[in-house]
PDB file of C-alpha atoms in Angstrom:
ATOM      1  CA  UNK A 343     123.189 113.010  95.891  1.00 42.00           C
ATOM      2  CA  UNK A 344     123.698 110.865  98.836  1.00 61.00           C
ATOM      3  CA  UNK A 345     121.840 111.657 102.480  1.00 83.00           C
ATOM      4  CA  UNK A 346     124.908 110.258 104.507  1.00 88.00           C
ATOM      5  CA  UNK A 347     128.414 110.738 103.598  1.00 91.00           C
ATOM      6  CA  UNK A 348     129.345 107.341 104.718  1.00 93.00           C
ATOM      7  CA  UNK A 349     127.807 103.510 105.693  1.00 93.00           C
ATOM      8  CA  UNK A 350     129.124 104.938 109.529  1.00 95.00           C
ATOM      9  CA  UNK A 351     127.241 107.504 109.460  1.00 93.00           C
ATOM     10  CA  UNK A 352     123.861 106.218 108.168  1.00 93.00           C
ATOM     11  CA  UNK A 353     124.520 102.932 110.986  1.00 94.00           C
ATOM     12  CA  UNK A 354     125.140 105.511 112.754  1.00 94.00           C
ATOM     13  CA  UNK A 355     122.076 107.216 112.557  1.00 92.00           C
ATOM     14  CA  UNK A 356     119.975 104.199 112.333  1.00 93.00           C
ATOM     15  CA  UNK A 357     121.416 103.529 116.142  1.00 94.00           C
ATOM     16  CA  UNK A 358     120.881 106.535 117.312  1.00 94.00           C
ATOM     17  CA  UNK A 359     117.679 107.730 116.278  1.00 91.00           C
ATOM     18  CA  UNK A 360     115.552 105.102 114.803  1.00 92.00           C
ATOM     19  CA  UNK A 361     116.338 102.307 117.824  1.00 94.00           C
ATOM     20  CA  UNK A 362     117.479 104.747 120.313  1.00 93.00           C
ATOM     21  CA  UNK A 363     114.172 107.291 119.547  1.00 94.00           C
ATOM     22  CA  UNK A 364     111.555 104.311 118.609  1.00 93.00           C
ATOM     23  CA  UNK A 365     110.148 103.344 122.311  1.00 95.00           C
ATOM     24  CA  UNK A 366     108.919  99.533 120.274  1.00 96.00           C
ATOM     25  CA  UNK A 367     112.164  98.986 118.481  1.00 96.00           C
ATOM     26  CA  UNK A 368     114.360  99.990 121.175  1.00 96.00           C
ATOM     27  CA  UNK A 369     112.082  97.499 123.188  1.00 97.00           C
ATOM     28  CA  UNK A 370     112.506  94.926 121.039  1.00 97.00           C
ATOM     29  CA  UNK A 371     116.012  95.299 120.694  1.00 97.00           C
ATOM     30  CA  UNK A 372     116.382  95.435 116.753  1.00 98.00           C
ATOM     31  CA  UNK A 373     119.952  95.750 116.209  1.00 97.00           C
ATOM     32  CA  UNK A 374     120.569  97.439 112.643  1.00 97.00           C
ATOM     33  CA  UNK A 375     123.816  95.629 110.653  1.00 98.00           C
ATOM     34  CA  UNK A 376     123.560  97.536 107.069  1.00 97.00           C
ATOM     35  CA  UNK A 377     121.870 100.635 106.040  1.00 96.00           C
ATOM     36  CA  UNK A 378     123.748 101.880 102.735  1.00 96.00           C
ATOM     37  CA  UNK A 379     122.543 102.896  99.390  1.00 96.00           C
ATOM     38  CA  UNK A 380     118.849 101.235  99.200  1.00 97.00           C
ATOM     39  CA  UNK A 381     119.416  98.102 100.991  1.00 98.00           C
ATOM     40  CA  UNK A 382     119.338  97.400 104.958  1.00 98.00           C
ATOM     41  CA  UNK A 383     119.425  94.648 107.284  1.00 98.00           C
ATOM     42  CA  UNK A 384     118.506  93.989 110.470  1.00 98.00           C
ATOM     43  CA  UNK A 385     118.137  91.398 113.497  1.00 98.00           C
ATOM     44  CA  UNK A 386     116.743  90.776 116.382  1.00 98.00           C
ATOM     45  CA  UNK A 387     116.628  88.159 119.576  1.00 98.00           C
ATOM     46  CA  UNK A 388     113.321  86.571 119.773  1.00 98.00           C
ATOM     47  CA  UNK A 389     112.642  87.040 123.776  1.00 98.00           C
ATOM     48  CA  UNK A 390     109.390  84.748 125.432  1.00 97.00           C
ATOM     49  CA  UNK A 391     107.279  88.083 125.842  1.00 97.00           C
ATOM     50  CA  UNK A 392     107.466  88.561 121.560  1.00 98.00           C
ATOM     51  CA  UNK A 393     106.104  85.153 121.171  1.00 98.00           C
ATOM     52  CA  UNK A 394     102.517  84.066 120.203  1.00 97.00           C
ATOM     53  CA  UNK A 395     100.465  81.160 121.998  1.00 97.00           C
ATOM     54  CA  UNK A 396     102.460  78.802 120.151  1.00 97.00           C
ATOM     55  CA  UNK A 397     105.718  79.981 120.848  1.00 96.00           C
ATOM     56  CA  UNK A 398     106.883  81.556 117.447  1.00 97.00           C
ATOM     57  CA  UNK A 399     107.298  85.309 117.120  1.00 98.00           C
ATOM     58  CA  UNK A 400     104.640  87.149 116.758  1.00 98.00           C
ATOM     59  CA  UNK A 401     103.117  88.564 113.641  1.00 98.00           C
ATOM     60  CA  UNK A 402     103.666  92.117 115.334  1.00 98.00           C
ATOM     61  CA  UNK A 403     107.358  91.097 115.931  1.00 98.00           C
ATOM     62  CA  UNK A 404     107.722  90.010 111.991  1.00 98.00           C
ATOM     63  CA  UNK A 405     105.693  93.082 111.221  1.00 98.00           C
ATOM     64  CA  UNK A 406     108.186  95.180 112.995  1.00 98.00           C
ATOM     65  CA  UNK A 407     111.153  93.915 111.255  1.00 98.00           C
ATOM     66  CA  UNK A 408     109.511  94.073 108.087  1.00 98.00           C
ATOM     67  CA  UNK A 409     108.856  97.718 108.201  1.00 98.00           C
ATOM     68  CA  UNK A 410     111.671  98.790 109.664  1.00 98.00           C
ATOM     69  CA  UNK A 411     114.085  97.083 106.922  1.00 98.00           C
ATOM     70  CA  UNK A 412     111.884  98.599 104.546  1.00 98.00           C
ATOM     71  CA  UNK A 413     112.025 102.187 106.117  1.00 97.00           C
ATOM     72  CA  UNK A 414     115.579 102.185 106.657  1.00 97.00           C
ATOM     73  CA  UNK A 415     116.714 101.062 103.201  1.00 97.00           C
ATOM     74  CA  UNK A 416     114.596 103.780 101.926  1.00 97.00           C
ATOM     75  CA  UNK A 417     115.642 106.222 103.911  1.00 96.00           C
ATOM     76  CA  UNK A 418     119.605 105.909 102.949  1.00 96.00           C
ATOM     77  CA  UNK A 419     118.333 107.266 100.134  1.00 95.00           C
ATOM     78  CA  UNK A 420     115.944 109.421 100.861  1.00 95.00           C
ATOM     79  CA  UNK A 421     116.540 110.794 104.502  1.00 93.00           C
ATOM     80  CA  UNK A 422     113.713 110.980 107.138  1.00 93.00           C
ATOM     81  CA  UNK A 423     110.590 108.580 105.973  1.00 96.00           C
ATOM     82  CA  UNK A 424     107.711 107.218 106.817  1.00 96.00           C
ATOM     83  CA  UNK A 425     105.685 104.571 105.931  1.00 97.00           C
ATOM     84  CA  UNK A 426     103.232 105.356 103.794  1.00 98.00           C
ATOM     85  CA  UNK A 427     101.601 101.538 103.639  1.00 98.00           C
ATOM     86  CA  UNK A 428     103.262  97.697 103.428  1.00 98.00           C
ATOM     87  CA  UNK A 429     101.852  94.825 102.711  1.00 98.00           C
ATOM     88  CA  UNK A 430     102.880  91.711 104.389  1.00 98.00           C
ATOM     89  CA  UNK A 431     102.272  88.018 103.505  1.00 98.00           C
ATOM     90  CA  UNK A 432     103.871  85.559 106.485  1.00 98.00           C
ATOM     91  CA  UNK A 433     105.264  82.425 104.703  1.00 98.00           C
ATOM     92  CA  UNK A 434     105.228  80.317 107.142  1.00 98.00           C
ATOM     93  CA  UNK A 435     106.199  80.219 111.077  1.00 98.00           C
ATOM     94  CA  UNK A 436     108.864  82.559 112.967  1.00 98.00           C
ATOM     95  CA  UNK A 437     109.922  79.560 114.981  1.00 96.00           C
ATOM     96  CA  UNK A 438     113.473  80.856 115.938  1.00 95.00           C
ATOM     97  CA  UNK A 439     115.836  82.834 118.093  1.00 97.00           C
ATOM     98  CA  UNK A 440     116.180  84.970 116.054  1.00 98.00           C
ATOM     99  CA  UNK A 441     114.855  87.062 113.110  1.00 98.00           C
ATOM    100  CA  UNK A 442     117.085  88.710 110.379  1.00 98.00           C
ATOM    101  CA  UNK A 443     115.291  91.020 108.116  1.00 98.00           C
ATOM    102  CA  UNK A 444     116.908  92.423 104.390  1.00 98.00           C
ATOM    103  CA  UNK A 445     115.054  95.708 102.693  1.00 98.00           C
ATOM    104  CA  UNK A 446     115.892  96.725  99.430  1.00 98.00           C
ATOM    105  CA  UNK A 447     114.379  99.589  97.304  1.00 98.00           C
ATOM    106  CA  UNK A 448     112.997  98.729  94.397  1.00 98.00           C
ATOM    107  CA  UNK A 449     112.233 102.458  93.294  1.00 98.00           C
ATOM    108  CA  UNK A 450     113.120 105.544  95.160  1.00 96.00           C
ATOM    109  CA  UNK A 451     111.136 108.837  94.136  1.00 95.00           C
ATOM    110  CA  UNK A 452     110.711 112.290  95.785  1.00 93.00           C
ATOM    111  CA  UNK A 453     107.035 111.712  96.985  1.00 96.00           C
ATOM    112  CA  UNK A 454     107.421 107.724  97.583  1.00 97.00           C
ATOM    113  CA  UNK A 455     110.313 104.957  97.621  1.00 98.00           C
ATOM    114  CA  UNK A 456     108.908 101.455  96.337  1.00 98.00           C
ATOM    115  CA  UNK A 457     110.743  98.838  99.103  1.00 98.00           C
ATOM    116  CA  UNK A 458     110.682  95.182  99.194  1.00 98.00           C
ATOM    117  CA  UNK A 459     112.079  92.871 102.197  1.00 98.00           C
ATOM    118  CA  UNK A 460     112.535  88.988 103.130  1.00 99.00           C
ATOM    119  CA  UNK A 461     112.216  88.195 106.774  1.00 98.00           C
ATOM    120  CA  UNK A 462     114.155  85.171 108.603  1.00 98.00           C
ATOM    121  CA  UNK A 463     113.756  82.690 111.270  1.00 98.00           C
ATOM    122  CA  UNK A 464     117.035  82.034 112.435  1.00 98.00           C
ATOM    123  CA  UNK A 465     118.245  79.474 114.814  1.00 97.00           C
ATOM    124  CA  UNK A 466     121.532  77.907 115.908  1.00 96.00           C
ATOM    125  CA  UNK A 467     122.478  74.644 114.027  1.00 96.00           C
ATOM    126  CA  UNK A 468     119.328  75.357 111.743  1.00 95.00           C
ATOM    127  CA  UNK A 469     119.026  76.532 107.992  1.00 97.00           C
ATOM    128  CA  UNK A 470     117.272  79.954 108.048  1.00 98.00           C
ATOM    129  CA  UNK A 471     113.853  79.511 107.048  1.00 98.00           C
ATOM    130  CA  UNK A 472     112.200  82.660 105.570  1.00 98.00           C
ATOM    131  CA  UNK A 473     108.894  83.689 107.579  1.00 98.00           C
ATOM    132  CA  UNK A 474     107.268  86.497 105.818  1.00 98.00           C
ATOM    133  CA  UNK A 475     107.649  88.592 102.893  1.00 98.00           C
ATOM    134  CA  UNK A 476     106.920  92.285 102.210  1.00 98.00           C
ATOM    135  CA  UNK A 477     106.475  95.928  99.848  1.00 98.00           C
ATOM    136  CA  UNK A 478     106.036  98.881 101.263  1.00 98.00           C
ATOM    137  CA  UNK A 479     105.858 102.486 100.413  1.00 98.00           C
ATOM    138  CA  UNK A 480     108.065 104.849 102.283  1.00 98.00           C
ATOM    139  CA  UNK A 481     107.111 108.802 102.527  1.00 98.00           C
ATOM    140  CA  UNK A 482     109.941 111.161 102.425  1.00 96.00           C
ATOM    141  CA  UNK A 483     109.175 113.496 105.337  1.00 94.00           C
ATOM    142  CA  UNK A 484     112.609 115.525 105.985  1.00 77.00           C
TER     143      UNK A 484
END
């Protein structure tokens, strides 16, 4: 049984109340594209204040997109979630504008959903380079 009746209506949702709610990503301006049966994606504009000393994004900024793409992908399937734990490994730097992340659940279950996502360093005129990659474990709460 689907949670939301329609792609709308989860974007919807994902707008609403996990930017709109979520003081860091509204801050950060994470701007959700997909969120439909297991799979999301989601970008953001690298701004000078979510850069490290050497001017990439920083690891918190990766972090963020990492979790969230993993959250939201499992919670088109499952409804409300947490995060129960990820793991992250950064691939190499977050050098763009921009950072595009892609979650997709690798298996959902009533007490946990098993997520994976790719995050990517996006710049104009540049090949995406992929920064970091992640699993996580998502906790149905609702």
């Amino acid at each position: 049984m689907a949670v939301f009746a329609t792609e709308a209506e989860a974007l919807g949702y994902m707008k609403t109340v996990a930017v709109a709610k979520s003081g860091f990503s509204s801050w950060a301006g994470v701007e959700p594209l997909k969120v439909w049966e297991g799979e999301a994606e989601l970008v953001v504009t690298v701004r000078p204040e979510m850069t490290q000393h050497h001017g990439y994004a920083h690891g918190a900024i990766v972090g963020l997109m990492a979790d969230n793409a993993c959250a939201w992908a499992a919670a088109s399937l499952a409804g409300d979630v947490v995060t129960g734990s990820y793991t992250i490994h950064f691939v190499a730097p977050a050098k763009g504008t921009r950072l595009r992340a892609r979650g997709l659940v690798v298996k959902p279950g009533r007490r946990q959903v098993v997520v994976r996502a790719e995050v990517w360093s996006e710049a104009e005129g540049v090949k995406p380079v992929l920064c970091a990659v992640a699993t996580a474990a998502s906790v149905p709460v609702g």
